[in-house]
XYZ file of C-alpha atoms in Angstrom:
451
model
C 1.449 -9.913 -20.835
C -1.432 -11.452 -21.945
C -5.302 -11.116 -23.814
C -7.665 -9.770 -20.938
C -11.469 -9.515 -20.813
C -13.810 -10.116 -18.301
C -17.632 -11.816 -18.546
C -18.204 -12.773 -15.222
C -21.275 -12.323 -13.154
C -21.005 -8.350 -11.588
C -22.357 -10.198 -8.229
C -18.794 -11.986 -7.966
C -16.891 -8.178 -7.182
C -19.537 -6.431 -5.232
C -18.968 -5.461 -2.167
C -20.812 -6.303 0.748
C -21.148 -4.700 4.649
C -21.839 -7.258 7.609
C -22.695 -5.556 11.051
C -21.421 -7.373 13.972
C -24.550 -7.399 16.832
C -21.638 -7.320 19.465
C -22.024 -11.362 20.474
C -19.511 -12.189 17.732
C -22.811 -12.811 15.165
C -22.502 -10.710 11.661
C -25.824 -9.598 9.635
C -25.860 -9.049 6.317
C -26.563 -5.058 5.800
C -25.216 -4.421 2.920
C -28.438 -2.333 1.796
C -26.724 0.309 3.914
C -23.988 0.754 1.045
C -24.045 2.103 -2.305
C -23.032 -0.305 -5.261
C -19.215 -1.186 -4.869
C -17.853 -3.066 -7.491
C -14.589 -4.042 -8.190
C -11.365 -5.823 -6.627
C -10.021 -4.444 -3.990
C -7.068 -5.322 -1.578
C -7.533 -1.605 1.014
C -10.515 -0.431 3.038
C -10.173 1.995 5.837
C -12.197 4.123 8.183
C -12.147 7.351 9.283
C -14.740 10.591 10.310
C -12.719 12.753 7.329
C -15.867 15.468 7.653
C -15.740 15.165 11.613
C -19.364 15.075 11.663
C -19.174 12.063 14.495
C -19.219 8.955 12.702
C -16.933 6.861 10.494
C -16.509 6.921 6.967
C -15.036 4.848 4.884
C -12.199 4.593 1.800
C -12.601 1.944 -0.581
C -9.441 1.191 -2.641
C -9.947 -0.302 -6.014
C -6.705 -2.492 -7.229
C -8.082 -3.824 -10.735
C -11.553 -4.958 -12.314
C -10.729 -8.567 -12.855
C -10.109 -9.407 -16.429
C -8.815 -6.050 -17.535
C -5.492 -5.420 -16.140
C -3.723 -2.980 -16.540
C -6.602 -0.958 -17.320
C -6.708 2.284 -14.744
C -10.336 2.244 -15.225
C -11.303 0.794 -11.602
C -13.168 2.672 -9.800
C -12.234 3.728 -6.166
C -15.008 5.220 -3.952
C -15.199 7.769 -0.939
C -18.168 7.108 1.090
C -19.529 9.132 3.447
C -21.587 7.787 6.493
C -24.791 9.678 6.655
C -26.587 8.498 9.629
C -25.362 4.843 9.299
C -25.537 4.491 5.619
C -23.157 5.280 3.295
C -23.169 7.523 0.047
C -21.081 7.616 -2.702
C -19.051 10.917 -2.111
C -16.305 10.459 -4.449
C -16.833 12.788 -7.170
C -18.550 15.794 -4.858
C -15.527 15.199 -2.067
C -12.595 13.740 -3.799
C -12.897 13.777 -7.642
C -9.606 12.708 -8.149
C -9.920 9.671 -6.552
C -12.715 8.480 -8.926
C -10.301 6.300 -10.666
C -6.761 7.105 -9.039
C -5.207 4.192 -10.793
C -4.103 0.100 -9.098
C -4.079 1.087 -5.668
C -2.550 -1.566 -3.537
C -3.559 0.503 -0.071
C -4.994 3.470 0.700
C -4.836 4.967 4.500
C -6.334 7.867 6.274
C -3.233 9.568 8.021
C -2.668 13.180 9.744
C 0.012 14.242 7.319
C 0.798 17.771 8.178
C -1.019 18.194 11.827
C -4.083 19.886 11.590
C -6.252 17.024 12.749
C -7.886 15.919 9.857
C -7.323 12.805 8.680
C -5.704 12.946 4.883
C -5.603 10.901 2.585
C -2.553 8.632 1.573
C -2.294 5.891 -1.274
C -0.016 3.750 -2.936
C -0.299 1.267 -5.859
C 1.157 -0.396 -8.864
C 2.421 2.167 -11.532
C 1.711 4.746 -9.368
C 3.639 7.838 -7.493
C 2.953 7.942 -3.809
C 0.052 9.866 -3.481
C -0.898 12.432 -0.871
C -4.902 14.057 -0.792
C -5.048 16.931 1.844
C -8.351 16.852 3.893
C -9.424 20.557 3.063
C -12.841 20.686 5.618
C -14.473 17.309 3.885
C -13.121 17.754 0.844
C -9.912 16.260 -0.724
C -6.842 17.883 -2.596
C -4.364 16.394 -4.590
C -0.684 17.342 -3.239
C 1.567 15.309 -3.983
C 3.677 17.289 -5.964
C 3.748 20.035 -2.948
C 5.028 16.642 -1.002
C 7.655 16.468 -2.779
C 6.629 12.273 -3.431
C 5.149 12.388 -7.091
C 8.163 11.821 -9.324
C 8.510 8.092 -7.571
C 6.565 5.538 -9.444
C 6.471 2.029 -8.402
C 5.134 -1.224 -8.139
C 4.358 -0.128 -4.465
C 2.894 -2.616 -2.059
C 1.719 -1.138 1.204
C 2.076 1.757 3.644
C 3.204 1.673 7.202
C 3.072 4.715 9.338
C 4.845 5.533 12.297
C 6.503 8.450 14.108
C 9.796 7.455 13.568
C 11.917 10.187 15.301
C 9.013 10.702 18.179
C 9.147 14.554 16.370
C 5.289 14.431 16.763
C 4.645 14.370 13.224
C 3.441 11.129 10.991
C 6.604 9.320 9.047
C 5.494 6.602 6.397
C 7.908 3.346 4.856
C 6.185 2.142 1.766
C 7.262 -1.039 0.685
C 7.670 -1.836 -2.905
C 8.604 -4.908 -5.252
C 12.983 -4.412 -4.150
C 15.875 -4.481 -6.179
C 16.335 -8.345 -6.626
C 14.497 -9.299 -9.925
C 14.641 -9.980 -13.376
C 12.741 -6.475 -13.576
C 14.142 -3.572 -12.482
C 13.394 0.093 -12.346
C 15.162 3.077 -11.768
C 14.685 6.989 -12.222
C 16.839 6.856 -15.728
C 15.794 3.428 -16.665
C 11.811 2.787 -15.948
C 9.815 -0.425 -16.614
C 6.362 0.723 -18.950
C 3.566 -1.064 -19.165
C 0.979 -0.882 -22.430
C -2.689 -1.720 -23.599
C -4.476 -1.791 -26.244
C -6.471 -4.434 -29.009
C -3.309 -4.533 -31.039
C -5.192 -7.292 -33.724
C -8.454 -5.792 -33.334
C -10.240 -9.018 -31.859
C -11.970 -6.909 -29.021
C -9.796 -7.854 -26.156
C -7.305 -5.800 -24.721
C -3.469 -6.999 -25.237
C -1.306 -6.154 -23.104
C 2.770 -5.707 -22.984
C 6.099 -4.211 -20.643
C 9.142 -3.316 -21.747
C 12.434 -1.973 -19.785
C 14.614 0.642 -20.852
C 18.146 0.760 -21.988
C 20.403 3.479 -23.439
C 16.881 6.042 -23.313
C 15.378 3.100 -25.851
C 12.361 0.897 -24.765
C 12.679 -2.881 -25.437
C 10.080 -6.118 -25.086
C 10.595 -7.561 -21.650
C 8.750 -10.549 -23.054
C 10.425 -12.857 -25.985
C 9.092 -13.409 -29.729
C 7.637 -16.697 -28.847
C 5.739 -15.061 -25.749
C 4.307 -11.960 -27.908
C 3.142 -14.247 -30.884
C 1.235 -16.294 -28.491
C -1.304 -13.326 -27.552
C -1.326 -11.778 -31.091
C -0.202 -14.003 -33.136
C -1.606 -12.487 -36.656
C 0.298 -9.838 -35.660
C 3.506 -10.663 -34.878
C 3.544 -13.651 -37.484
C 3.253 -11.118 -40.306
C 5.728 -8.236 -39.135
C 8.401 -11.020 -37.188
C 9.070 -14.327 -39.509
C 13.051 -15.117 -38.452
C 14.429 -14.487 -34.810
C 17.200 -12.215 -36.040
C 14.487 -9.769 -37.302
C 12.747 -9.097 -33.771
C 16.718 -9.154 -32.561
C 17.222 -5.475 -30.816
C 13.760 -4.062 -32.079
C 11.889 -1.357 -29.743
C 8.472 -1.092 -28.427
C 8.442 1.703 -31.139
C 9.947 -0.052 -34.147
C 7.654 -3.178 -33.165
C 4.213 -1.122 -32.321
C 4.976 2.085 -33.681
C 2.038 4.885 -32.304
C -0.168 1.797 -31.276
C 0.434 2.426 -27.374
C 1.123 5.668 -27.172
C -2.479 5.601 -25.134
C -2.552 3.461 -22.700
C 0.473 3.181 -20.923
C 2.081 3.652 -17.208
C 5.741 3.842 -15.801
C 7.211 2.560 -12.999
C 11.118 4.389 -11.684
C 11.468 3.111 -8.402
C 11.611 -0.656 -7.183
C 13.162 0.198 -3.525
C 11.462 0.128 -0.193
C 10.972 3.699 0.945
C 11.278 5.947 4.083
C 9.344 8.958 3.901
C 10.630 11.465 6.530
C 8.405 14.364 7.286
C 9.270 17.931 7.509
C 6.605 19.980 8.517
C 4.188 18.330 5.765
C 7.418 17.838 2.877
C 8.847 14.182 2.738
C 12.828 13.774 2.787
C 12.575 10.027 0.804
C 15.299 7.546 1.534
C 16.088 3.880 0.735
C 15.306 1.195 3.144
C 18.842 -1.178 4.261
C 20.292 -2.887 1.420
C 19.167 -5.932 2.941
C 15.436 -5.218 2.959
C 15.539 -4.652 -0.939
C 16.666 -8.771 -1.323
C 12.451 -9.348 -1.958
C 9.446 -7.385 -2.165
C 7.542 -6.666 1.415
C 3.861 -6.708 2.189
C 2.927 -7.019 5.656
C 3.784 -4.030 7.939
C 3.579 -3.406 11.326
C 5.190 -0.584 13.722
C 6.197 -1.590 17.211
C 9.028 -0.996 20.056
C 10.889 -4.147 19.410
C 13.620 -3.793 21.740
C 12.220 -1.203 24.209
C 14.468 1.442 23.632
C 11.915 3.995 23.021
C 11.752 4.437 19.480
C 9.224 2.357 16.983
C 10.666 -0.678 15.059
C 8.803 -2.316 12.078
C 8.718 -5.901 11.803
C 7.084 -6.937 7.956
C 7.004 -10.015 5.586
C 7.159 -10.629 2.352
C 8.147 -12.808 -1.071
C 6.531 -13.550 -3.709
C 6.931 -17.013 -5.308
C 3.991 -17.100 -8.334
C 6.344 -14.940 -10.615
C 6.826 -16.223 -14.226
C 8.984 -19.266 -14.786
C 11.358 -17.189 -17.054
C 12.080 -14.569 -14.590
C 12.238 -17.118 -11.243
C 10.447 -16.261 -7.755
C 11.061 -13.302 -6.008
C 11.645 -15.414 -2.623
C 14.982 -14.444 -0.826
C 13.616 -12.511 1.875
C 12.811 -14.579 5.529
C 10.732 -11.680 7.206
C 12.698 -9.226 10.151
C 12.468 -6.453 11.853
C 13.639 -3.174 11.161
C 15.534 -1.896 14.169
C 15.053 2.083 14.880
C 18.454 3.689 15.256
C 17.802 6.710 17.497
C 15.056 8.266 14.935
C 17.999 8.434 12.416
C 17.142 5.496 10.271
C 16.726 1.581 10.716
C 18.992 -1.393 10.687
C 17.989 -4.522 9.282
C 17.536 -7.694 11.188
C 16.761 -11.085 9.270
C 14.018 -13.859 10.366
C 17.105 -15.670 11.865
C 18.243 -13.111 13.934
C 15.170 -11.953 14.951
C 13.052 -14.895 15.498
C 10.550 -13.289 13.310
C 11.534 -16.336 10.995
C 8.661 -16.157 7.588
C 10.798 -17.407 4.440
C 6.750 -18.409 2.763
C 5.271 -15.690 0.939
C 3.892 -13.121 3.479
C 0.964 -11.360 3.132
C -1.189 -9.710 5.574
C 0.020 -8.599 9.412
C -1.025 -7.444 12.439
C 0.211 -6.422 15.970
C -2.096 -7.702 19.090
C -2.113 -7.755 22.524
C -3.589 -10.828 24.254
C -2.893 -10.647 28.457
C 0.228 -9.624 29.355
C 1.569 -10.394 25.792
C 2.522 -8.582 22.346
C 1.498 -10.862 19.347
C 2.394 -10.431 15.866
C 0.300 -12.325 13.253
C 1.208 -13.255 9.846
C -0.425 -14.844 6.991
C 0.826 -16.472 4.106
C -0.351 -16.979 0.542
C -1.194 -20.662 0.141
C 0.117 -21.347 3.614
C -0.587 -21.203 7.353
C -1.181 -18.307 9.291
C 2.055 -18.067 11.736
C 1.773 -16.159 14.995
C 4.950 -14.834 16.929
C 5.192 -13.705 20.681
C 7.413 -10.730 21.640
C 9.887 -11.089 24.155
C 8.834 -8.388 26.011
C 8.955 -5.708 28.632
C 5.759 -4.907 30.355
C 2.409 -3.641 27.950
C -0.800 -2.397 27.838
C -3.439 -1.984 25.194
C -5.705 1.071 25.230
C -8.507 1.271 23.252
C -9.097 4.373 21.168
C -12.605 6.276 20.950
C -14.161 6.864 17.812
C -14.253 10.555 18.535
C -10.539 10.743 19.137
C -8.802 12.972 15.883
C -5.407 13.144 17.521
C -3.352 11.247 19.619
C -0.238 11.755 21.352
C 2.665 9.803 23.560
C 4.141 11.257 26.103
C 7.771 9.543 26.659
C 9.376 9.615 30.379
C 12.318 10.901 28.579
C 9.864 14.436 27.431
C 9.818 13.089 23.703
C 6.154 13.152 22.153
C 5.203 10.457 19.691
C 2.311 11.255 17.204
C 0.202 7.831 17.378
C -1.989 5.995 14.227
C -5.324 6.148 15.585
C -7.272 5.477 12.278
C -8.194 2.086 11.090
C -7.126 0.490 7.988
C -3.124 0.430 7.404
C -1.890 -2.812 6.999
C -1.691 -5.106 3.748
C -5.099 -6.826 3.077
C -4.961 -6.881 7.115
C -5.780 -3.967 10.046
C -5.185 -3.634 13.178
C -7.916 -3.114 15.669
C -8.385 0.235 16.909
C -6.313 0.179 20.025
C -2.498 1.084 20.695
C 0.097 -0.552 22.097
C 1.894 1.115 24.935
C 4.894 0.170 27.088
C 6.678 1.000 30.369
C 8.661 4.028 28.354
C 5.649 5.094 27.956
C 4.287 8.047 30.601
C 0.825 9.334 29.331
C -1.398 9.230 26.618
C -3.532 12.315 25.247
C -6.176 12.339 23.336
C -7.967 15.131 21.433
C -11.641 14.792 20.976
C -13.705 15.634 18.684
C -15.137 19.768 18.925
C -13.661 19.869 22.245
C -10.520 22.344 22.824
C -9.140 20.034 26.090
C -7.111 16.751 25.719
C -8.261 14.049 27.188
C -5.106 12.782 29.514
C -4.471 9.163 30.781
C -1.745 8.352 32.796
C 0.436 5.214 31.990
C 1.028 2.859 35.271
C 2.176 -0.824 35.577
């Protein structure tokens, strides 16, 4: 809650684009973009009109000073002989302004090799955009994933149940807060200029019994309009049980966004339709960030080891802090078990943030950051590795197990919380070939796996 506006100079939230020369020394080319402005926290690459070269998804999360204002602008741009136009309303339209999206990643939903679109944000459902031949639809409701809004964090994809088809967990704020949400009892948020001083006010409320009520106290609401609140509110007994409706009446019936569903998320899918399921009980202790997919304990399924927290809550409602990192352990392709930073050395009680998986040598790194902390880095006890680069002309690619099970691989840069991975996968010793299909060629390319 709070009075919002935002005078800075435009300069401060434009984006830039630095070319590396290949020595490790970065040019400023930014004159190869369009304007980008805006705050962002998801950028990732992919060649969504196969025409050779990578294009690029640029996720707006807020313009700073105007929260919760879905006005931010997200932008599509298309690579047109190494510099980049502003596709968005000719080859996505609805993603002009899709809302506070946290991360947005190109991903092979249904199998026809053409990298979708997927996104996920705060007070929004989990949206799906089907790559149509360089143009984008919106299907989520065909999904079967737009009745869940959340406070959703970040996107990890993964074949789960090596079915050769794409599986997503989306990770989300959990069920261990002051706030909660649910599908009968959402959390709304609402803006307007209540007092009509030209800045936009803004307020929550949860819901109880089908009524909505202030999350925020009389004190807290008279501080941003004070006018207001003074005039309607003069004894605490007469705010005691009001609504959003008996306090505001129509005011912010506008502007306002729900979100039903706090829990972590496993999105199995069925030939293009997502079965959605709960993460472990234990996962839901804190909200998760950092995601990464990798075969933990070489049994031949993926595992996901994350991070998460979040300590700068406010003081009335107390940090969101009791999760220590993990991994989530793949059970056969039938769901995951949860193992704590304790058990499974993957110890980050800070507040995680970004994370990637990396292969240095003969070693499996995961790398963590943390808000206002050090960046911690954590070696796998492993079985023998390789890394494989992936070619920019590559649209699908495929594992082939020594057991005859065929995992669908990420190939496209981009999905990871303020973080990517480089484009490369990770393969072990269960591991007996890769394939690769190229770009306007019917073959796969085949590579053999050998330690």
């Amino acid at each position: 809650m709070a009075a919002l506006s935002y005078h800075g100079p435009i300069i401060l939230i434009t984006h830039r684009l630095y070319i590396n020369n290949g020595s490790g020394v970065f040019k400023d080319e930014t004159n190869r973009l369009p304007n980008v402005i805006g705050s962002c926290n998801s950028i990732s690459s992919a060649d969504y009109d196969q025409d050779g070269d990578l294009d690029l998804f640029v996720a707006g999360r807020i313009l700073p000073g105007n929260y919760p204002n879905i006005q931010v602008r997200s932008y599509l741009l298309k690579n047109e002989g190494g510099k980049f136009i502003d596709a968005t309303e000719s080859d996505a339209p609805a993603l002009f302004m899709p809302g506070l999206i946290c991360e947005a990643i190109f991903t092979d939903y249904n199998n026809d090799n053409k990298p979708d679109l997927m996104l996920v944000g705060e007070y929004t459902p989990i949206i799906f955009m089907k790559n149509t031949g360089g143009k984008f639809e919106f299907v989520s409701k065909e999904t079967k994933t737009f009745d869940r809004s959340g406070w959703f964090n970040s996107i990890c994809p993964l074949d789960m149940d090596n079915d050769g088809d794409m599986d997503y967990i989306i990770s989300n704020k959990g069920n261990n807060s002051f706030i909660r949400a649910s599908q009968n009892e959402p959390v709304h948020v609402y803006w307007t200029d209540i007092d009509g001083n030209g800045r936009t006010d803004f307020f929550m409320s949860y819901t109880k019994g089908g009524q909505r009520y202030p999350l925020y106290s009389l004190d807290e609401m008279a501080q941003v309009v004070p006018k207001y609140m003074g005039k309607k509110y003069t004894t605490y007994s007469s705010f005691m049980n009001q609504t959003m409706e008996d306090i505001f009446g129509d005011k912010l019936n506008d502007n306002q966004m729900f979100a039903n569903e706090f829990q972590h998320l496993l999105l199995v899918n069925n030939g293009g339709v997502f079965n959605i399921q709960p993460l472990p009980f234990e996962t839901q202790l804190g909200p998760i960030y950092g995601m990464q997919s990798l075969d933990v304990n070489h049994d031949g399924y993926l595992d996901v080891v994350f991070n998460g927290n979040n300590k700068y809550t406010r003081d009335q409602h107390g940090p969101d802090d009791a999760l220590s990192g993990g991994v989530l352990l793949n059970q056969g392709g039938a769901g995951f078990k949860y193992l704590n930073g304790i058990e499974s050395g993957l110890h980050l009680p800070g507040d995680g943030r970004g994370m990637i998986v990396t292969q240095n040598g003969d070693n499996v790194y995961v790398i963590s950051t943390q808000n206002n902390d050090f960046v911690k880095t954590f070696k796998l006890k492993s079985n023998k590795s390789k890394s494989i680069a992936v070619k920019n002309n590559v649209i699908e690619a495929i594992a082939t197990l020594k057991n005859g099970a065929k995992r669908k691989l990420v190939i496209n840069q981009g999905s990871g919380y303020m973080s990517s991975n480089s484009k490369r996968v990770i393969v072990d010793d269960n591991i007996k070939s890769l394939s690769f299909r190229l770009l306007g060629k019917e073959t796969w390319e085949n590579l053999d796996i050998s330690f």
